[in-house]
PDB file of N, CA and C in Angstrom:
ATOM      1  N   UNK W   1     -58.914   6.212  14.204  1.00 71.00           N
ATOM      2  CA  UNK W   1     -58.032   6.445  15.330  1.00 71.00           C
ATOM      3  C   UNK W   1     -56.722   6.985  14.768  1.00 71.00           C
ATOM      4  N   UNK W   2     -56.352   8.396  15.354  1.00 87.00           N
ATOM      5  CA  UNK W   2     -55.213   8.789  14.903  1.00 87.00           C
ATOM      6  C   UNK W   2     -54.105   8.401  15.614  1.00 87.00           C
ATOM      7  N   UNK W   3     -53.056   7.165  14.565  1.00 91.00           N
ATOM      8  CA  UNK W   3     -51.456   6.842  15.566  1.00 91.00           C
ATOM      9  C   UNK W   3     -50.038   7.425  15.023  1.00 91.00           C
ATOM     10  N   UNK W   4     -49.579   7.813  15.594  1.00 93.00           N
ATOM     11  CA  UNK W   4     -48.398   7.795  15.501  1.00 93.00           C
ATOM     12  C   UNK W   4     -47.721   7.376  14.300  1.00 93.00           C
ATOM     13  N   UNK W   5     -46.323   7.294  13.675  1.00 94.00           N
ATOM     14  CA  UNK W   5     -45.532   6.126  13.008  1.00 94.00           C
ATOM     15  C   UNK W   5     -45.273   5.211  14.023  1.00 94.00           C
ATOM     16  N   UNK W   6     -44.478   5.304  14.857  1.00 93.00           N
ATOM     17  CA  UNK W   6     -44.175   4.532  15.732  1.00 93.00           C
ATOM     18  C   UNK W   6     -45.158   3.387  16.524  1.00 93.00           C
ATOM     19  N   UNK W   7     -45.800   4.270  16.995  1.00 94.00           N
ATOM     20  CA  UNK W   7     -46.985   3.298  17.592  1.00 94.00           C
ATOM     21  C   UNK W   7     -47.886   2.739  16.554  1.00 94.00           C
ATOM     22  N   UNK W   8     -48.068   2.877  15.052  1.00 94.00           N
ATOM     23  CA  UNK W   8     -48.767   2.378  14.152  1.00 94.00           C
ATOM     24  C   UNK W   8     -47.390   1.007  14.024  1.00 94.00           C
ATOM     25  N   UNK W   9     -46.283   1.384  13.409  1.00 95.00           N
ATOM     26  CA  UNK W   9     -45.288   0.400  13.588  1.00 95.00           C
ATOM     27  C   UNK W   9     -45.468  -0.585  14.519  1.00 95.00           C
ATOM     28  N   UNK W  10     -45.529  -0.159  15.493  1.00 96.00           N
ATOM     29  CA  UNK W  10     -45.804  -1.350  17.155  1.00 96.00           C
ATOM     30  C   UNK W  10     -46.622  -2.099  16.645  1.00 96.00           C
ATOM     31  N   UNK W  11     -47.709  -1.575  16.852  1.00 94.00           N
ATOM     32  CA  UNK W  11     -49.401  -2.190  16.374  1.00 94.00           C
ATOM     33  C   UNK W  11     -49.349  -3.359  15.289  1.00 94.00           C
ATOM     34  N   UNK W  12     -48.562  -2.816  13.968  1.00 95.00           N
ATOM     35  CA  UNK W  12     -49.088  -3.685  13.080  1.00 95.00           C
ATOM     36  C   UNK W  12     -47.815  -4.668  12.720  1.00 95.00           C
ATOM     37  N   UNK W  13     -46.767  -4.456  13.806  1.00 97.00           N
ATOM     38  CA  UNK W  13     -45.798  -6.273  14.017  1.00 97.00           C
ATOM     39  C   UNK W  13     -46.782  -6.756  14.977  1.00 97.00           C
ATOM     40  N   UNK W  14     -47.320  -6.599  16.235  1.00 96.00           N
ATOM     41  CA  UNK W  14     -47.693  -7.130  16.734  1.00 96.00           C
ATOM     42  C   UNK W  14     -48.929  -8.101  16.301  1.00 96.00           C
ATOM     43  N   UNK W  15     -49.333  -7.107  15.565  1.00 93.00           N
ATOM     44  CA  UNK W  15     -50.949  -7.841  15.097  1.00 93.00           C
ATOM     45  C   UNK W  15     -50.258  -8.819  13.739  1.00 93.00           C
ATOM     46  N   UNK W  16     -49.112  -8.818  13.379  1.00 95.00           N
ATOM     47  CA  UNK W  16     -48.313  -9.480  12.307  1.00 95.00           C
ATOM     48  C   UNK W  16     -47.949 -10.940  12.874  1.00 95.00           C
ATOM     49  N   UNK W  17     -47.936 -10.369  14.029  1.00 96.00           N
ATOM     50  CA  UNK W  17     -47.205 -12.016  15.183  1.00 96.00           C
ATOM     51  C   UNK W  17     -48.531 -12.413  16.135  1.00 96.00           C
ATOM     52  N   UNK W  18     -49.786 -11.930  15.760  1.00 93.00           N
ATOM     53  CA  UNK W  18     -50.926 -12.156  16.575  1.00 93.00           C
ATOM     54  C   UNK W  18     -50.753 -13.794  17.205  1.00 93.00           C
ATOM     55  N   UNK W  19     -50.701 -13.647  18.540  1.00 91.00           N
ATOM     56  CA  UNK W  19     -50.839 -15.021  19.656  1.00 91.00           C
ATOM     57  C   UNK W  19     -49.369 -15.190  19.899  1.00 91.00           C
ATOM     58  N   UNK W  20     -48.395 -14.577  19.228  1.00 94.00           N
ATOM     59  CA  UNK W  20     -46.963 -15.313  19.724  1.00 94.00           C
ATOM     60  C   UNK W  20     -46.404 -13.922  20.157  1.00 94.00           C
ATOM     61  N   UNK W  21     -45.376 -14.284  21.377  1.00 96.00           N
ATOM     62  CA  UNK W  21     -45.061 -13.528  21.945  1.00 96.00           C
ATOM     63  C   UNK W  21     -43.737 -12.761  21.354  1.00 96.00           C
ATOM     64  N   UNK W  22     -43.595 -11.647  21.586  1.00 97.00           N
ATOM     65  CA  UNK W  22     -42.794 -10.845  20.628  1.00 97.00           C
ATOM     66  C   UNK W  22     -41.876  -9.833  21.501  1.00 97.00           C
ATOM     67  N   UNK W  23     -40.544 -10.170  21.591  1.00 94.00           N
ATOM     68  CA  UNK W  23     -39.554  -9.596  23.071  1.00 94.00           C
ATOM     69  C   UNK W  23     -39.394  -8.009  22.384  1.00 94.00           C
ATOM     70  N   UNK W  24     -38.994  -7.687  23.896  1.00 92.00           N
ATOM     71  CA  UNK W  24     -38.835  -6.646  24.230  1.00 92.00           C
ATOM     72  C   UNK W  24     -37.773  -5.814  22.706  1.00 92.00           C
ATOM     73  N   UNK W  25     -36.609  -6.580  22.582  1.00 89.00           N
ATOM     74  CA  UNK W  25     -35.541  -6.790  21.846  1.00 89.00           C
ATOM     75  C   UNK W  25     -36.211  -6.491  20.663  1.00 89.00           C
ATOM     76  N   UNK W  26     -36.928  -7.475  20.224  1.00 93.00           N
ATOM     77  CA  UNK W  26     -37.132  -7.428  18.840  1.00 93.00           C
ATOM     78  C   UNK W  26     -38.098  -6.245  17.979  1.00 93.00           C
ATOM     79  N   UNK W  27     -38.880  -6.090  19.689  1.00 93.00           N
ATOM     80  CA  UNK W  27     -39.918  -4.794  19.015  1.00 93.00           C
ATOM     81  C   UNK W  27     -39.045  -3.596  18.934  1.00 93.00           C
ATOM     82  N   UNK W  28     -38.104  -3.335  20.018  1.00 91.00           N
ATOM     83  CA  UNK W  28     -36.908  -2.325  19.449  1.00 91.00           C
ATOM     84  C   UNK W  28     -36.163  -2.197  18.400  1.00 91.00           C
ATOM     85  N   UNK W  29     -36.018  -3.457  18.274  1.00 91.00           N
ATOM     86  CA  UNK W  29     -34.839  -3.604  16.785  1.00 91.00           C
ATOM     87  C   UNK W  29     -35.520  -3.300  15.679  1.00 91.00           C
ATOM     88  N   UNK W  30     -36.921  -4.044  15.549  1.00 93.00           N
ATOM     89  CA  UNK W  30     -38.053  -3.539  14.071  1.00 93.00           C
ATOM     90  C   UNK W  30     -38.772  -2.123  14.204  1.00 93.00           C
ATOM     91  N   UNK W  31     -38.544  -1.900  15.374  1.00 92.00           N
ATOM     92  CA  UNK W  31     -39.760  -0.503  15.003  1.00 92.00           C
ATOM     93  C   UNK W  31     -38.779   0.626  15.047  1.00 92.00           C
ATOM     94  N   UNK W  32     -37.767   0.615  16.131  1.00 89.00           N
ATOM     95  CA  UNK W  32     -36.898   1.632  16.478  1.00 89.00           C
ATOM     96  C   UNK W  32     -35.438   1.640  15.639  1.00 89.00           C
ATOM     97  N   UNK W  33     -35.200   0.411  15.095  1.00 84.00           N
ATOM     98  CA  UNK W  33     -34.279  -0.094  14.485  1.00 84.00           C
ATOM     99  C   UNK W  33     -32.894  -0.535  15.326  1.00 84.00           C
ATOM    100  N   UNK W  34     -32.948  -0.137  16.783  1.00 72.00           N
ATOM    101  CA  UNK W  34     -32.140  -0.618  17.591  1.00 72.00           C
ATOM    102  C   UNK W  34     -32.341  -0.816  18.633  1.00 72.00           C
ATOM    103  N   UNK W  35     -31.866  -1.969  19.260  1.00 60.00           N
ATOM    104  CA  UNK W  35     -32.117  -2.416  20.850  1.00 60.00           C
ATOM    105  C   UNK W  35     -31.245  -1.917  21.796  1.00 60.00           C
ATOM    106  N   UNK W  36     -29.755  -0.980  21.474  1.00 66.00           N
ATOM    107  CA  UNK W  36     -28.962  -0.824  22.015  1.00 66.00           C
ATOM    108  C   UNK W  36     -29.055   0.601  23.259  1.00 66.00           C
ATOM    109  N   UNK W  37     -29.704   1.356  21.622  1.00 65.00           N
ATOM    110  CA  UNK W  37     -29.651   3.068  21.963  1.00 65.00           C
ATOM    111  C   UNK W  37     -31.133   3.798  22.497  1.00 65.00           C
ATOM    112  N   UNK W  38     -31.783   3.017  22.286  1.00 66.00           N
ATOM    113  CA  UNK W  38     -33.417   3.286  22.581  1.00 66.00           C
ATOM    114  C   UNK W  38     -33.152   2.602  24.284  1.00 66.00           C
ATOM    115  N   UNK W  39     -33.851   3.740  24.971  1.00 69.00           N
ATOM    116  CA  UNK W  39     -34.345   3.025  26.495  1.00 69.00           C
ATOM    117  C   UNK W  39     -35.770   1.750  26.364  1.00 69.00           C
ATOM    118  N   UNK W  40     -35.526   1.113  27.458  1.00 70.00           N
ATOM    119  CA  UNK W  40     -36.583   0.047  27.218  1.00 70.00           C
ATOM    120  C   UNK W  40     -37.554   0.785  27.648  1.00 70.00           C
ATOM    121  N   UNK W  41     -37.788   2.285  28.648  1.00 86.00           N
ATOM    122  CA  UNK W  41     -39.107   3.108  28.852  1.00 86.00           C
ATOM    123  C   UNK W  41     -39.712   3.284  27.892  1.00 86.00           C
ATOM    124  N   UNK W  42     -39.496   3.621  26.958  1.00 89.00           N
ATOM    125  CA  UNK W  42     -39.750   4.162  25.421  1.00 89.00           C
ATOM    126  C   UNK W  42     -40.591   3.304  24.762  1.00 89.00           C
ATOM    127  N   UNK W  43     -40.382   2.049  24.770  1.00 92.00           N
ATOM    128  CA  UNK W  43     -41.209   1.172  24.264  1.00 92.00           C
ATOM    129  C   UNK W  43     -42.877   0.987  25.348  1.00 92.00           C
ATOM    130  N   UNK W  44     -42.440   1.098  26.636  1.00 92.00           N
ATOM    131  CA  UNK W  44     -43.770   1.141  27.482  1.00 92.00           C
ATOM    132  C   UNK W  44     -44.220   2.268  27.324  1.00 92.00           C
ATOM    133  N   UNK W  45     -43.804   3.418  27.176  1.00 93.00           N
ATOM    134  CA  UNK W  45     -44.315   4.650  26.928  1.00 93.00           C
ATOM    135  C   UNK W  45     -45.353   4.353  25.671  1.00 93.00           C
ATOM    136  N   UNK W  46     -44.891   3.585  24.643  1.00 94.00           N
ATOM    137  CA  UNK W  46     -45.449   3.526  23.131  1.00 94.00           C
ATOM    138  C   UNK W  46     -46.697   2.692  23.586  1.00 94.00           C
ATOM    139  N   UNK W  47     -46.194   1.888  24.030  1.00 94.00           N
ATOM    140  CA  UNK W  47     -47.592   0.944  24.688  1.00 94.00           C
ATOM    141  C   UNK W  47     -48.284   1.552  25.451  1.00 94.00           C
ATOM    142  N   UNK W  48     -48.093   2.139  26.372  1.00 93.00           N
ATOM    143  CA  UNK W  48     -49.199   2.983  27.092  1.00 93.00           C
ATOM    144  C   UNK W  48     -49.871   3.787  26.454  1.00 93.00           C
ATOM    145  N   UNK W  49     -49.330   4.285  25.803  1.00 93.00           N
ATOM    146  CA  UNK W  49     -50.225   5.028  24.953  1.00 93.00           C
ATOM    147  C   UNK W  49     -51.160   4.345  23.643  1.00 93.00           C
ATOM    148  N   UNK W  50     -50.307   3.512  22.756  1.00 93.00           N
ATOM    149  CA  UNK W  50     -51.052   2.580  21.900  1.00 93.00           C
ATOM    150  C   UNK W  50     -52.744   2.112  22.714  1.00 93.00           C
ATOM    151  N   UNK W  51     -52.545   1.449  24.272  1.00 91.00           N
ATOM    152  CA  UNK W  51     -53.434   1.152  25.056  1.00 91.00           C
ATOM    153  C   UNK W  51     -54.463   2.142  25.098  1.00 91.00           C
ATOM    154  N   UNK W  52     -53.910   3.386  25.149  1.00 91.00           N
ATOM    155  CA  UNK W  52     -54.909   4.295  25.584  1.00 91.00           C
ATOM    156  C   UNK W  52     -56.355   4.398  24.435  1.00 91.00           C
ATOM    157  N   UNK W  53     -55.322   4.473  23.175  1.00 90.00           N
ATOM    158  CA  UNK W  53     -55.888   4.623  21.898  1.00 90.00           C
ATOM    159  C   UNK W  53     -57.341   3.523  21.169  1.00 90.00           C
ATOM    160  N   UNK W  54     -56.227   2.286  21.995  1.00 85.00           N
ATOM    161  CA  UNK W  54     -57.495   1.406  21.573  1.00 85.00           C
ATOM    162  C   UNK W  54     -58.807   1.487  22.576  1.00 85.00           C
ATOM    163  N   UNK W  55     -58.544   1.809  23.460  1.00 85.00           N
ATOM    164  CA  UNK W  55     -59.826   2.059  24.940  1.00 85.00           C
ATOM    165  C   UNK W  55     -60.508   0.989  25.163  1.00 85.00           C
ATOM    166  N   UNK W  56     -61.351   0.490  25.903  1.00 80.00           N
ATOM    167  CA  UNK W  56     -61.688  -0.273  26.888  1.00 80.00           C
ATOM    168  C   UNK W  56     -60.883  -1.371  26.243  1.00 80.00           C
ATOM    169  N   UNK W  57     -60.898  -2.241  25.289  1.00 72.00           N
ATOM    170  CA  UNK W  57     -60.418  -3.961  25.184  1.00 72.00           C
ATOM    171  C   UNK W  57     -59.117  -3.805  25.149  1.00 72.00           C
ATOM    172  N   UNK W  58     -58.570  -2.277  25.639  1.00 73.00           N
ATOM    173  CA  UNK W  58     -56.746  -2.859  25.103  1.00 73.00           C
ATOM    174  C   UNK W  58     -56.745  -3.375  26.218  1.00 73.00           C
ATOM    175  N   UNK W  59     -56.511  -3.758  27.055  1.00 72.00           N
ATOM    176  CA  UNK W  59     -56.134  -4.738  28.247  1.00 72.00           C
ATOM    177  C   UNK W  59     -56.586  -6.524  27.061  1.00 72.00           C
ATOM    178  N   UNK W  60     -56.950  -6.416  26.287  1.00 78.00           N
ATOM    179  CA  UNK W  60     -57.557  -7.628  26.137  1.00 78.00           C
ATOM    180  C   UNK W  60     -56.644  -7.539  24.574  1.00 78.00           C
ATOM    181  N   UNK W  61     -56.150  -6.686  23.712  1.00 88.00           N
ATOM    182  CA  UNK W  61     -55.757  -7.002  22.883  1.00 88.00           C
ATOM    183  C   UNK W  61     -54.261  -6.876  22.944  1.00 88.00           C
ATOM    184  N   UNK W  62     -53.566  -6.323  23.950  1.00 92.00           N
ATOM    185  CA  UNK W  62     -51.677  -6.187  23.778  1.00 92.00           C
ATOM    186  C   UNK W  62     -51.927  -6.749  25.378  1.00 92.00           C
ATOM    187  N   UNK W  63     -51.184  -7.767  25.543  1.00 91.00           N
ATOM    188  CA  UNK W  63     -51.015  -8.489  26.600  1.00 91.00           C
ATOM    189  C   UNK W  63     -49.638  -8.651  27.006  1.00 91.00           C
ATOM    190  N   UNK W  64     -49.278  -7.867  28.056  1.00 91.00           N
ATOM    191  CA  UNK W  64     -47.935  -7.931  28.926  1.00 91.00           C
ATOM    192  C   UNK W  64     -47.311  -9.131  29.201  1.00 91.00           C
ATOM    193  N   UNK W  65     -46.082  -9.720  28.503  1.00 92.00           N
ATOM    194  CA  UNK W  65     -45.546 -10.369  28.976  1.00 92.00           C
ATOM    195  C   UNK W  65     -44.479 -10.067  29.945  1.00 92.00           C
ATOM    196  N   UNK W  66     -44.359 -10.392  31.203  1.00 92.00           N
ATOM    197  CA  UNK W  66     -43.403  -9.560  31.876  1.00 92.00           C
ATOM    198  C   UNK W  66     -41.964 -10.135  31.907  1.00 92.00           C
ATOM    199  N   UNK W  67     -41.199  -9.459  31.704  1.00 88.00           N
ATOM    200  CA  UNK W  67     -40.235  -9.592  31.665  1.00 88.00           C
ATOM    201  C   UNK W  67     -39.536 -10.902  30.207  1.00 88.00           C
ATOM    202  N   UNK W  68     -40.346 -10.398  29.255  1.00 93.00           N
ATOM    203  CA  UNK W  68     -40.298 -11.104  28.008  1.00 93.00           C
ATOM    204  C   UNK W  68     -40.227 -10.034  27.165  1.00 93.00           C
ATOM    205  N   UNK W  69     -41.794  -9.717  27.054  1.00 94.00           N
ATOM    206  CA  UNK W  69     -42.129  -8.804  26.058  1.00 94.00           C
ATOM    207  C   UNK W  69     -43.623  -8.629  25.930  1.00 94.00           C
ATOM    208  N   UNK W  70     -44.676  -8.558  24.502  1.00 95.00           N
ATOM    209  CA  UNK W  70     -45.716  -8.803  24.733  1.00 95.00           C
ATOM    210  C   UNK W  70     -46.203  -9.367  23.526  1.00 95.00           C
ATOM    211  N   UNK W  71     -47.612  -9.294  23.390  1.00 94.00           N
ATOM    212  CA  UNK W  71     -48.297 -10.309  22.614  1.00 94.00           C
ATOM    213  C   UNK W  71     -49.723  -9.714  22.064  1.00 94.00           C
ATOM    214  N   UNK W  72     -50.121  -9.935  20.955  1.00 93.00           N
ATOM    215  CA  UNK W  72     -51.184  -9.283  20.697  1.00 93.00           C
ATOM    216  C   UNK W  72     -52.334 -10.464  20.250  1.00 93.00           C
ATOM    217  N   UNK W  73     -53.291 -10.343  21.285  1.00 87.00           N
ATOM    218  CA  UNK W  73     -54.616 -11.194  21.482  1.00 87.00           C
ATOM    219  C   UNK W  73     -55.892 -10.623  20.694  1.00 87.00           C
ATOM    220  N   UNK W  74     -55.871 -11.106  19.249  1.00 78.00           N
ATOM    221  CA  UNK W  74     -57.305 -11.238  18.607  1.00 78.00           C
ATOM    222  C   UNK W  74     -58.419 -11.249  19.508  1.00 78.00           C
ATOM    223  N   UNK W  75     -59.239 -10.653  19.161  1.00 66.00           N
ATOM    224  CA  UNK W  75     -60.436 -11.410  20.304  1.00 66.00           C
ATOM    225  C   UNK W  75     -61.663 -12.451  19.438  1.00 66.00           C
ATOM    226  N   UNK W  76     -61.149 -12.760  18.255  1.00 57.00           N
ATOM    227  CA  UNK W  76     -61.598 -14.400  17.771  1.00 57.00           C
ATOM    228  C   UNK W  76     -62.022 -15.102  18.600  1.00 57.00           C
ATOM    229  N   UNK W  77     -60.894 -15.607  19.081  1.00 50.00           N
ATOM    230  CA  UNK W  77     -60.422 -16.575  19.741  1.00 50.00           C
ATOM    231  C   UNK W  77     -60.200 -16.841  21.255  1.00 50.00           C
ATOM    232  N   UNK W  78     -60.097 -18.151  21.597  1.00 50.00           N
ATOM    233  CA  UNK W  78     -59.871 -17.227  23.285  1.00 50.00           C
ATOM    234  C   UNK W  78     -58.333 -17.126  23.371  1.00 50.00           C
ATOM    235  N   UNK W  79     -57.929 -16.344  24.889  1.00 51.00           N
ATOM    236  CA  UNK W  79     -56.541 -16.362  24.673  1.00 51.00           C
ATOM    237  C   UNK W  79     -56.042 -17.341  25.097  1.00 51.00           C
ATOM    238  N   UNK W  80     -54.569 -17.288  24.879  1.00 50.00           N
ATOM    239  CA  UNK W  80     -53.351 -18.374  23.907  1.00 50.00           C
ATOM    240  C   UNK W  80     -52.660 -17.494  25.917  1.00 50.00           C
ATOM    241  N   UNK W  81     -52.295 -18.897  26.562  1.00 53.00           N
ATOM    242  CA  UNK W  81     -51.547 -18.697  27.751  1.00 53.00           C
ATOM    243  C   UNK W  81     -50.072 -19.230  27.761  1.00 53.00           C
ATOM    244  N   UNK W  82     -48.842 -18.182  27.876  1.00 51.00           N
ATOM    245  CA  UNK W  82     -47.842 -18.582  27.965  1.00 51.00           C
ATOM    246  C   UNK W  82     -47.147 -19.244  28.481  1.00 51.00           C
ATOM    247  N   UNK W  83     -46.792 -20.372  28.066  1.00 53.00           N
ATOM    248  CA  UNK W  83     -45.942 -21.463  28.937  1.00 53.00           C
ATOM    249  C   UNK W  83     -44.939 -21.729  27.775  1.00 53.00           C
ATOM    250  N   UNK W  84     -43.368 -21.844  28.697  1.00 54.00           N
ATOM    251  CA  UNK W  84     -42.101 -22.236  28.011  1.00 54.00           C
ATOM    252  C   UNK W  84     -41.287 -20.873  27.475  1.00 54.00           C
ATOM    253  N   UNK W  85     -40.307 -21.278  26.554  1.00 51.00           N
ATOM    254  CA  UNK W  85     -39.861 -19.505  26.497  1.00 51.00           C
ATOM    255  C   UNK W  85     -40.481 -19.329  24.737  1.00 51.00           C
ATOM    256  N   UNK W  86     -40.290 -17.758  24.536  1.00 50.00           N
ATOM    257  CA  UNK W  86     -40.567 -17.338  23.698  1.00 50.00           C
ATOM    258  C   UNK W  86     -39.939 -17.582  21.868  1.00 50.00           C
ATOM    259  N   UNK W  87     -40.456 -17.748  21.144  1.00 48.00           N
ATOM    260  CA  UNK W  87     -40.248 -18.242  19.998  1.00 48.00           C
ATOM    261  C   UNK W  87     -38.786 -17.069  19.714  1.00 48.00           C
TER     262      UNK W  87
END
């Protein structure tokens, strides 16, 4: 699968923090290097597309946290349901 830097960046914090949820903030600050100057579209843009890439199970492996951030679900395991705030 051919990605991006960016969206390879996304991918492999997320799969770095596999089951814990990972804000909006922080995926800007590590991949983009800033949370300030980057729009928060930009990051759903990266994800939408990351999604596209993986095809049918991405719904099952980058899991929307709304209005948090998101989370990347192994499929090991079953999934890990969010309750309380984010680490």
């Amino acid at each position: 699968m051919g990605l991006t830097r960016k969206e390879y960046d996304l991918l492999a914090l997320l799969i770095q923090n596999a089951g814990d949820v990972v804000t909006r903030d922080t995926l800007l600050l590590r991949v983009w290097a800033t949370a300030n100057q980057i729009r928060t579209r930009t990051l759903d843009v990266h994800i939408r597309r990351l999604r596209k890439k993986l095809g049918e199970h991405s719904g099952t492996y980058i899991e929307t946290i709304f209005g948090v951030g998101y989370r990347f679900q192994p499929l090991s395991g079953p999934p890990i349901f969010y309750r309380g705030s984010p680490k």
